[in-house]
Every structure is written in C-alpha cells, then in structure tokens.
Amino acid sequence: MKLTVVIPTLNEEKDLYKTLESIKNLADEVLVIDSGSTDRTIEIAKTYGAKTIHHPFTSFSETRNFGNEQAIGDWILSIEADVYVTKELAEEIRQAIVSEKVSAYFIPRLNLIWGKPIYHTDWGPKDDCHIWLYKKGSGKWQSLVHEEYVTDMQTGKLKNFLIHKNYETIFEFIEKIDRYSNLAVKQKQFFSNWWFLRDFIKRYFYKLGFLDGYHGLFLSYLQAVYYLTLSVKKRTYEKTR
C-alpha cells in the first residue's frame, strides 16, 4: 500500500522543512499544492523531493480535493505545512494502512499555541480530532472554512497525536479572525448574535479552558471576538442584499 502526503501551502518556509523532515521515511509520495508562494516554500519542498503543483486558491476544501485527485497513493495523509508527524504516529500509520480494517482514520492533534501545548479550551487533542488519513476515493473534503473530510465508509481512530505548531503570535490569530470570518460570510455560515457569549462559556468552563491558564482565558476571549466580528459582517452583508 502506497501513501501520498498532501500538503497545501502558501508562504510556509518557516515550518515546512520540519513537516517534510517528519514524513521523509513515511511517505511514498509528497504533494505540495501551492497557491502562489513568494518565499522559499517551493525551494524547500524540492529539496525534500516533494512534487510541487501550483493551484490557485478558492477554498481549503477545493485545494485538498485537488491534491487527492493528483495523488498516486492508495492512501492519503492530508496535513498542513505547520503539522509534523511523530515517530510513534508514523509507525501507527504504517500499521493502519497495511491492516486495511477501515477506510479512514481520525487522528487527534496537539496544538502548540503561543509556545504552549493546549490540552483543553476545545483546542485539545480530544476535541481537535478529525479525519486526516483515508483511502483515496473514500470521501471528499467539504466546507469553505474549517474543512472536514466526509465519508460514509467505516472509520477508525489512531491514538498518537499530530503535533500542530499553531499560532505563534496574537497577530496571527487576529489575522485569521478576519480571514475566516470573510469565508464564513461567503458561505453564509451565520450564528445568533449571542453566540460569542455561549462560545466563551463553553470553552472556558465546560471545556475546562481555565486549566490552560492564561492561554485558555485569552483563547476563549479571542474565539468570542471571532463570533462578534462575524455578527458585524453579517449585518453588513444583509444591508447590501
């Protein structure tokens, strides 16, 4: 069974080398689907023997689905350029694709945010657990933002984590609030005006965000700001209709 790793990129020179280093003894093929990087992303990808394909960005799901179509592997591991695979997870993936007991696997992610591992706040491995490993043709990526791999085939779950080097600075988080809320408006993905309060309570109390200390408090606050921002953009959208 051959494994293709699909990695969408746009100016990822800072993190891509570590991702590629972590999969160099795992993948039979690495596809870097690039949306127009102007830094050293392509150079780094080629250094590791990855196949690079330029593909204009329209949505995260469309980019991943395009990568799936180009893959030659029987199985696909679709990850971001700031995610790396531990040795333990790599071995578990090898065993999973050989056994072929199921057609897709959920893999938990451990998020590193502002230099700290986050275990709660709805950002921990228990909650950030999605399908990243699947047989080619078993399903399809859906949604413009917060894309999910959807399949009606039997699924399983791996126990080891992907390590996600997520937000390093507050600026990155705020920039994504603006970008993701724009995509949500485009998709007409709206919520009630009080959703920001609901989300804060869920993350900080129900999801035990307070156990993540200051990071948990600020993450809960910034996610609430995302929903407030979306509410304002929703009003603007409705006025222009």
PDB file of C-alpha atoms in Angstrom, residues 6-137:
ATOM      1  CA  VAL A   6      -0.827  16.086   0.562  1.00  0.00           C
ATOM      2  CA  ILE A   7       0.246  19.481   1.931  1.00  0.00           C
ATOM      3  CA  PRO A   8      -1.455  22.741   0.842  1.00  0.00           C
ATOM      4  CA  THR A   9       0.958  25.689   1.086  1.00  0.00           C
ATOM      5  CA  LEU A  10       1.215  29.459   0.824  1.00  0.00           C
ATOM      6  CA  ASN A  11       4.458  31.040   2.072  1.00  0.00           C
ATOM      7  CA  GLU A  12       5.298  28.271   4.538  1.00  0.00           C
ATOM      8  CA  GLU A  13       9.109  28.449   4.539  1.00  0.00           C
ATOM      9  CA  LYS A  14       9.182  28.848   8.330  1.00  0.00           C
ATOM     10  CA  ASP A  15       7.575  25.485   9.140  1.00  0.00           C
ATOM     11  CA  LEU A  16       7.557  23.334   6.012  1.00  0.00           C
ATOM     12  CA  TYR A  17      11.039  21.851   6.465  1.00  0.00           C
ATOM     13  CA  LYS A  18      10.072  20.313   9.822  1.00  0.00           C
ATOM     14  CA  THR A  19       6.887  18.830   8.358  1.00  0.00           C
ATOM     15  CA  LEU A  20       8.779  17.303   5.436  1.00  0.00           C
ATOM     16  CA  GLU A  21      11.531  16.031   7.719  1.00  0.00           C
ATOM     17  CA  SER A  22       8.935  14.225   9.853  1.00  0.00           C
ATOM     18  CA  ILE A  23       7.448  12.307   6.903  1.00  0.00           C
ATOM     19  CA  LYS A  24      10.555  11.609   4.806  1.00  0.00           C
ATOM     20  CA  ASN A  25      10.641   7.932   5.846  1.00  0.00           C
ATOM     21  CA  LEU A  26       6.864   7.532   5.820  1.00  0.00           C
ATOM     22  CA  ALA A  27       5.519   8.834   2.508  1.00  0.00           C
ATOM     23  CA  ASP A  28       5.909   7.159  -0.877  1.00  0.00           C
ATOM     24  CA  GLU A  29       4.885  10.462  -2.468  1.00  0.00           C
ATOM     25  CA  VAL A  30       4.658  14.026  -1.160  1.00  0.00           C
ATOM     26  CA  LEU A  31       2.469  16.537  -2.994  1.00  0.00           C
ATOM     27  CA  VAL A  32       2.843  20.206  -2.146  1.00  0.00           C
ATOM     28  CA  ILE A  33      -0.192  22.048  -3.544  1.00  0.00           C
ATOM     29  CA  ASP A  34       0.984  25.650  -3.625  1.00  0.00           C
ATOM     30  CA  SER A  35      -1.271  28.678  -4.049  1.00  0.00           C
ATOM     31  CA  GLY A  36       1.415  31.139  -5.122  1.00  0.00           C
ATOM     32  CA  SER A  37       4.178  31.289  -2.518  1.00  0.00           C
ATOM     33  CA  THR A  38       6.696  34.101  -2.885  1.00  0.00           C
ATOM     34  CA  ASP A  39       9.158  32.851  -0.264  1.00  0.00           C
ATOM     35  CA  ARG A  40      11.351  29.707  -0.219  1.00  0.00           C
ATOM     36  CA  THR A  41       8.438  27.247   0.118  1.00  0.00           C
ATOM     37  CA  ILE A  42       8.914  25.668  -3.326  1.00  0.00           C
ATOM     38  CA  GLU A  43      12.699  25.509  -2.930  1.00  0.00           C
ATOM     39  CA  ILE A  44      12.384  23.717   0.410  1.00  0.00           C
ATOM     40  CA  ALA A  45       9.779  21.298  -0.971  1.00  0.00           C
ATOM     41  CA  LYS A  46      12.030  20.332  -3.888  1.00  0.00           C
ATOM     42  CA  THR A  47      14.975  19.844  -1.541  1.00  0.00           C
ATOM     43  CA  TYR A  48      12.997  17.060   0.131  1.00  0.00           C
ATOM     44  CA  GLY A  49      11.940  15.535  -3.188  1.00  0.00           C
ATOM     45  CA  ALA A  50       8.325  16.678  -2.966  1.00  0.00           C
ATOM     46  CA  LYS A  51       6.292  17.162  -6.129  1.00  0.00           C
ATOM     47  CA  THR A  52       5.040  20.755  -6.275  1.00  0.00           C
ATOM     48  CA  ILE A  53       1.892  21.755  -8.136  1.00  0.00           C
ATOM     49  CA  HIS A  54       0.680  25.325  -8.494  1.00  0.00           C
ATOM     50  CA  HIS A  55      -3.053  25.598  -7.894  1.00  0.00           C
ATOM     51  CA  PRO A  56      -4.919  28.921  -7.367  1.00  0.00           C
ATOM     52  CA  PHE A  57      -6.710  29.091  -4.022  1.00  0.00           C
ATOM     53  CA  THR A  58     -10.512  29.115  -3.976  1.00  0.00           C
ATOM     54  CA  SER A  59     -11.180  27.269  -0.711  1.00  0.00           C
ATOM     55  CA  PHE A  60      -9.398  24.923   1.678  1.00  0.00           C
ATOM     56  CA  SER A  61     -11.642  22.004   0.728  1.00  0.00           C
ATOM     57  CA  GLU A  62     -11.171  22.535  -3.009  1.00  0.00           C
ATOM     58  CA  THR A  63      -7.381  22.634  -2.579  1.00  0.00           C
ATOM     59  CA  ARG A  64      -7.344  19.374  -0.616  1.00  0.00           C
ATOM     60  CA  ASN A  65      -9.695  17.664  -3.074  1.00  0.00           C
ATOM     61  CA  PHE A  66      -7.472  18.774  -5.941  1.00  0.00           C
ATOM     62  CA  GLY A  67      -4.481  17.259  -4.155  1.00  0.00           C
ATOM     63  CA  ASN A  68      -6.364  13.997  -3.681  1.00  0.00           C
ATOM     64  CA  GLU A  69      -7.010  13.812  -7.422  1.00  0.00           C
ATOM     65  CA  GLN A  70      -3.285  14.152  -8.176  1.00  0.00           C
ATOM     66  CA  ALA A  71      -2.173  11.522  -5.642  1.00  0.00           C
ATOM     67  CA  ILE A  72      -0.870   8.157  -6.803  1.00  0.00           C
ATOM     68  CA  GLY A  73      -1.058   6.546  -3.362  1.00  0.00           C
ATOM     69  CA  ASP A  74      -3.671   4.049  -2.241  1.00  0.00           C
ATOM     70  CA  TRP A  75      -3.884   6.034   0.996  1.00  0.00           C
ATOM     71  CA  ILE A  76      -3.662   9.786   1.598  1.00  0.00           C
ATOM     72  CA  LEU A  77      -2.493  11.709   4.646  1.00  0.00           C
ATOM     73  CA  SER A  78      -3.661  15.317   4.224  1.00  0.00           C
ATOM     74  CA  ILE A  79      -1.975  17.738   6.627  1.00  0.00           C
ATOM     75  CA  GLU A  80      -0.984  21.385   6.961  1.00  0.00           C
ATOM     76  CA  ALA A  81       2.520  22.730   6.445  1.00  0.00           C
ATOM     77  CA  ASP A  82       2.847  23.500  10.169  1.00  0.00           C
ATOM     78  CA  VAL A  83       1.977  19.961  11.317  1.00  0.00           C
ATOM     79  CA  TYR A  84       4.543  17.266  11.924  1.00  0.00           C
ATOM     80  CA  VAL A  85       4.275  13.534  12.451  1.00  0.00           C
ATOM     81  CA  THR A  86       5.925  11.937  15.483  1.00  0.00           C
ATOM     82  CA  LYS A  87       7.849   8.663  15.110  1.00  0.00           C
ATOM     83  CA  GLU A  88       5.169   6.898  17.153  1.00  0.00           C
ATOM     84  CA  LEU A  89       2.385   8.180  14.898  1.00  0.00           C
ATOM     85  CA  ALA A  90       4.353   7.313  11.749  1.00  0.00           C
ATOM     86  CA  GLU A  91       4.624   3.692  12.882  1.00  0.00           C
ATOM     87  CA  GLU A  92       0.925   3.612  13.758  1.00  0.00           C
ATOM     88  CA  ILE A  93       0.061   4.958  10.295  1.00  0.00           C
ATOM     89  CA  ARG A  94       2.172   2.245   8.634  1.00  0.00           C
ATOM     90  CA  GLN A  95       0.307  -0.438  10.553  1.00  0.00           C
ATOM     91  CA  ALA A  96      -3.088   1.156   9.858  1.00  0.00           C
ATOM     92  CA  ILE A  97      -2.765   1.260   6.073  1.00  0.00           C
ATOM     93  CA  VAL A  98      -1.454  -2.298   5.927  1.00  0.00           C
ATOM     94  CA  SER A  99      -4.276  -3.707   8.045  1.00  0.00           C
ATOM     95  CA  GLU A 100      -6.977  -2.062   5.902  1.00  0.00           C
ATOM     96  CA  LYS A 101      -9.590  -2.691   8.595  1.00  0.00           C
ATOM     97  CA  VAL A 102     -11.272   0.640   7.856  1.00  0.00           C
ATOM     98  CA  SER A 103     -11.221   3.250   5.072  1.00  0.00           C
ATOM     99  CA  ALA A 104     -10.439   6.407   7.076  1.00  0.00           C
ATOM    100  CA  TYR A 105      -8.877   7.327  10.400  1.00  0.00           C
ATOM    101  CA  PHE A 106      -9.439  10.146  12.856  1.00  0.00           C
ATOM    102  CA  ILE A 107      -6.147  11.482  14.220  1.00  0.00           C
ATOM    103  CA  PRO A 108      -6.003  13.782  17.272  1.00  0.00           C
ATOM    104  CA  ARG A 109      -3.852  16.923  17.105  1.00  0.00           C
ATOM    105  CA  LEU A 110      -1.906  18.526  19.912  1.00  0.00           C
ATOM    106  CA  ASN A 111      -1.933  22.288  19.286  1.00  0.00           C
ATOM    107  CA  LEU A 112       1.043  24.426  20.279  1.00  0.00           C
ATOM    108  CA  ILE A 113      -0.319  27.948  20.715  1.00  0.00           C
ATOM    109  CA  TRP A 114       1.883  30.868  21.751  1.00  0.00           C
ATOM    110  CA  GLY A 115       4.577  28.405  22.728  1.00  0.00           C
ATOM    111  CA  LYS A 116       2.422  26.176  24.960  1.00  0.00           C
ATOM    112  CA  PRO A 117       0.688  22.807  24.415  1.00  0.00           C
ATOM    113  CA  ILE A 118      -3.076  23.246  24.793  1.00  0.00           C
ATOM    114  CA  TYR A 119      -4.968  20.322  26.314  1.00  0.00           C
ATOM    115  CA  HIS A 120      -8.366  21.936  26.914  1.00  0.00           C
ATOM    116  CA  THR A 121     -10.342  25.045  25.761  1.00  0.00           C
ATOM    117  CA  ASP A 122     -11.886  22.993  22.894  1.00  0.00           C
ATOM    118  CA  TRP A 123      -8.397  23.030  21.317  1.00  0.00           C
ATOM    119  CA  GLY A 124      -7.061  19.867  22.967  1.00  0.00           C
ATOM    120  CA  PRO A 125      -6.434  16.510  21.233  1.00  0.00           C
ATOM    121  CA  LYS A 126      -9.774  15.153  22.449  1.00  0.00           C
ATOM    122  CA  ASP A 127     -11.690  17.901  20.624  1.00  0.00           C
ATOM    123  CA  ASP A 128      -9.320  18.594  17.723  1.00  0.00           C
ATOM    124  CA  CYS A 129      -9.681  15.100  16.295  1.00  0.00           C
ATOM    125  CA  HIS A 130     -10.575  14.790  12.608  1.00  0.00           C
ATOM    126  CA  ILE A 131     -10.088  12.511   9.620  1.00  0.00           C
ATOM    127  CA  TRP A 132      -6.634  13.143   8.155  1.00  0.00           C
ATOM    128  CA  LEU A 133      -5.782   9.655   6.883  1.00  0.00           C
ATOM    129  CA  TYR A 134      -8.020   7.916   4.356  1.00  0.00           C
ATOM    130  CA  LYS A 135      -8.169   5.653   1.316  1.00  0.00           C
ATOM    131  CA  LYS A 136      -8.126   7.530  -1.967  1.00  0.00           C
ATOM    132  CA  GLY A 137     -11.669   7.926  -3.255  1.00  0.00           C
TER     133      GLY A 137
END
